[in-house]
Amino acid sequence: CGEGELCRSFNYALMCYAADYQPWILPQICNDELIPGHSCNGGGGPKRELTCQQLTELSLEIIDDSQTECLSNADCMLKCRLFRDFLACDEYNHFIGEFSALCPPING
């Protein structure tokens, strides 16, 4: 990204936006160089997973959404995540701490 811009996630596309453009809607991806006044990952340190989501607790609208591409972590290289209203693979863990992953299946 250019000077004063942050890389942000926008429906599977990574795009550059001004650092102050809708920070609450478009999750930022860490830049190589920090922009003064903006911190990636809330000021440093490793990102932590959010509480996982059980597939059985999700609505049929999410499971049947045309953008849903996974129904378990096994369908992906790393994690299947809930992106607000659909499920998709996060192959490089770019969205750890931003969107919840599915929980591992409960055996028993």
mmCIF file of C-alpha atoms in Angstrom:
data_model
loop_
_atom_site.group_PDB
_atom_site.id
_atom_site.type_symbol
_atom_site.label_atom_id
_atom_site.label_comp_id
_atom_site.label_asym_id
_atom_site.label_seq_id
_atom_site.Cartn_x
_atom_site.Cartn_y
_atom_site.Cartn_z
ATOM 1 C CA CYS A 1 0.000 0.000 0.000
ATOM 2 C CA GLY A 2 0.996 3.582 -0.461
ATOM 3 C CA GLU A 3 1.976 6.056 2.221
ATOM 4 C CA GLY A 4 -0.836 6.702 4.696
ATOM 5 C CA GLU A 5 -2.800 3.656 3.548
ATOM 6 C CA LEU A 6 -3.575 0.362 5.244
ATOM 7 C CA CYS A 7 -4.203 -2.955 3.582
ATOM 8 C CA ARG A 8 -7.736 -4.061 4.396
ATOM 9 C CA SER A 9 -9.792 -7.156 3.800
ATOM 10 C CA PHE A 10 -12.796 -6.659 1.558
ATOM 11 C CA ASN A 11 -14.706 -9.846 0.603
ATOM 12 C CA TYR A 12 -11.645 -11.937 -0.229
ATOM 13 C CA ALA A 13 -9.831 -9.080 -1.921
ATOM 14 C CA LEU A 14 -7.080 -7.171 -0.187
ATOM 15 C CA MET A 15 -7.259 -3.493 -1.072
ATOM 16 C CA CYS A 16 -5.473 -0.343 0.030
ATOM 17 C CA TYR A 17 -7.554 2.303 1.780
ATOM 18 C CA ALA A 18 -6.744 5.519 3.612
ATOM 19 C CA ALA A 19 -5.816 4.641 7.194
ATOM 20 C CA ASP A 20 -8.925 6.340 8.627
ATOM 21 C CA TYR A 21 -11.422 4.960 6.075
ATOM 22 C CA GLN A 22 -14.103 2.876 7.859
ATOM 23 C CA PRO A 23 -11.757 1.156 10.341
ATOM 24 C CA TRP A 24 -14.699 -0.527 12.090
ATOM 25 C CA ILE A 25 -15.940 -2.277 8.907
ATOM 26 C CA LEU A 26 -12.889 -3.344 6.938
ATOM 27 C CA PRO A 27 -10.390 -5.358 9.041
ATOM 28 C CA GLN A 28 -6.841 -4.168 8.569
ATOM 29 C CA ILE A 29 -4.012 -6.467 7.595
ATOM 30 C CA CYS A 30 -0.624 -5.588 9.075
ATOM 31 C CA ASN A 31 1.589 -3.399 6.906
ATOM 32 C CA ASP A 32 5.354 -3.860 6.930
ATOM 33 C CA GLU A 33 5.720 -0.298 8.243
ATOM 34 C CA LEU A 34 3.425 1.160 10.869
ATOM 35 C CA ILE A 35 1.506 4.367 10.256
ATOM 36 C CA PRO A 36 1.710 6.838 13.166
ATOM 37 C CA GLY A 37 -1.551 6.886 15.094
ATOM 38 C CA HIS A 38 -2.639 3.492 13.756
ATOM 39 C CA SER A 39 -1.624 0.181 15.208
ATOM 40 C CA CYS A 40 -1.983 -3.219 13.718
ATOM 41 C CA ASN A 41 -3.417 -5.794 16.109
ATOM 42 C CA GLY A 42 -4.232 -3.252 18.776
ATOM 43 C CA GLY A 43 -0.675 -2.249 19.576
ATOM 44 C CA GLY A 44 1.441 -5.333 19.187
ATOM 45 C CA GLY A 45 1.855 -8.807 20.499
ATOM 46 C CA PRO A 46 0.604 -12.014 18.959
ATOM 47 C CA LYS A 47 -2.988 -12.145 17.811
ATOM 48 C CA ARG A 48 -5.269 -14.452 19.744
ATOM 49 C CA GLU A 49 -8.103 -16.535 18.426
ATOM 50 C CA LEU A 50 -11.593 -15.366 19.272
ATOM 51 C CA THR A 51 -13.944 -17.854 20.892
ATOM 52 C CA CYS A 52 -14.661 -20.544 18.316
ATOM 53 C CA GLN A 53 -18.106 -21.072 16.809
ATOM 54 C CA GLN A 54 -19.918 -24.413 16.861
ATOM 55 C CA LEU A 55 -21.384 -25.248 13.460
ATOM 56 C CA THR A 56 -24.549 -26.467 15.189
ATOM 57 C CA GLU A 57 -25.089 -22.978 16.644
ATOM 58 C CA LEU A 58 -25.006 -21.198 13.277
ATOM 59 C CA SER A 59 -28.154 -20.358 11.337
ATOM 60 C CA LEU A 60 -29.146 -22.171 8.160
ATOM 61 C CA GLU A 61 -28.858 -18.835 6.349
ATOM 62 C CA ILE A 62 -25.107 -18.828 7.080
ATOM 63 C CA ILE A 63 -24.624 -22.512 6.247
ATOM 64 C CA ASP A 64 -26.609 -22.215 2.995
ATOM 65 C CA ASP A 65 -25.170 -18.828 1.942
ATOM 66 C CA SER A 66 -23.820 -18.854 -1.623
ATOM 67 C CA GLN A 67 -20.474 -17.510 -0.341
ATOM 68 C CA THR A 68 -20.044 -20.298 2.243
ATOM 69 C CA GLU A 69 -17.176 -22.524 1.128
ATOM 70 C CA CYS A 70 -16.433 -24.673 4.209
ATOM 71 C CA LEU A 71 -18.306 -26.401 6.998
ATOM 72 C CA SER A 72 -15.328 -27.508 9.091
ATOM 73 C CA ASN A 73 -11.662 -26.658 9.569
ATOM 74 C CA ALA A 74 -10.850 -29.896 7.721
ATOM 75 C CA ASP A 75 -12.246 -28.297 4.540
ATOM 76 C CA CYS A 76 -9.414 -25.726 4.651
ATOM 77 C CA MET A 77 -5.634 -25.712 4.919
ATOM 78 C CA LEU A 78 -5.854 -23.882 8.275
ATOM 79 C CA LYS A 79 -9.181 -22.544 9.536
ATOM 80 C CA CYS A 80 -12.764 -22.160 8.426
ATOM 81 C CA ARG A 81 -13.964 -18.782 9.743
ATOM 82 C CA LEU A 82 -17.302 -17.057 10.187
ATOM 83 C CA PHE A 83 -17.127 -13.831 8.162
ATOM 84 C CA ARG A 84 -20.256 -12.160 9.581
ATOM 85 C CA ASP A 85 -22.834 -13.998 7.431
ATOM 86 C CA PHE A 86 -20.916 -16.756 5.619
ATOM 87 C CA LEU A 87 -18.136 -19.298 6.240
ATOM 88 C CA ALA A 88 -14.869 -19.272 4.309
ATOM 89 C CA CYS A 89 -11.318 -20.574 4.530
ATOM 90 C CA ASP A 90 -8.607 -18.413 6.046
ATOM 91 C CA GLU A 91 -5.651 -20.182 4.450
ATOM 92 C CA TYR A 92 -2.960 -17.930 5.936
ATOM 93 C CA ASN A 93 -4.549 -16.963 9.276
ATOM 94 C CA HIS A 94 -4.843 -13.342 8.156
ATOM 95 C CA PHE A 95 -8.067 -13.002 10.124
ATOM 96 C CA ILE A 96 -7.005 -14.493 13.463
ATOM 97 C CA GLY A 97 -8.453 -12.261 16.164
ATOM 98 C CA GLU A 98 -10.808 -10.603 13.659
ATOM 99 C CA PHE A 99 -13.275 -13.393 12.848
ATOM 100 C CA SER A 100 -14.037 -16.585 14.790
ATOM 101 C CA ALA A 101 -12.952 -19.979 13.505
ATOM 102 C CA LEU A 102 -15.165 -23.028 13.714
ATOM 103 C CA CYS A 103 -14.605 -25.208 16.764
ATOM 104 C CA PRO A 104 -13.063 -28.633 16.317
ATOM 105 C CA PRO A 105 -15.725 -31.347 16.105
ATOM 106 C CA ILE A 106 -16.858 -32.864 19.394
ATOM 107 C CA ASN A 107 -16.179 -36.601 19.391
ATOM 108 C CA GLY A 108 -18.217 -38.876 21.548
#
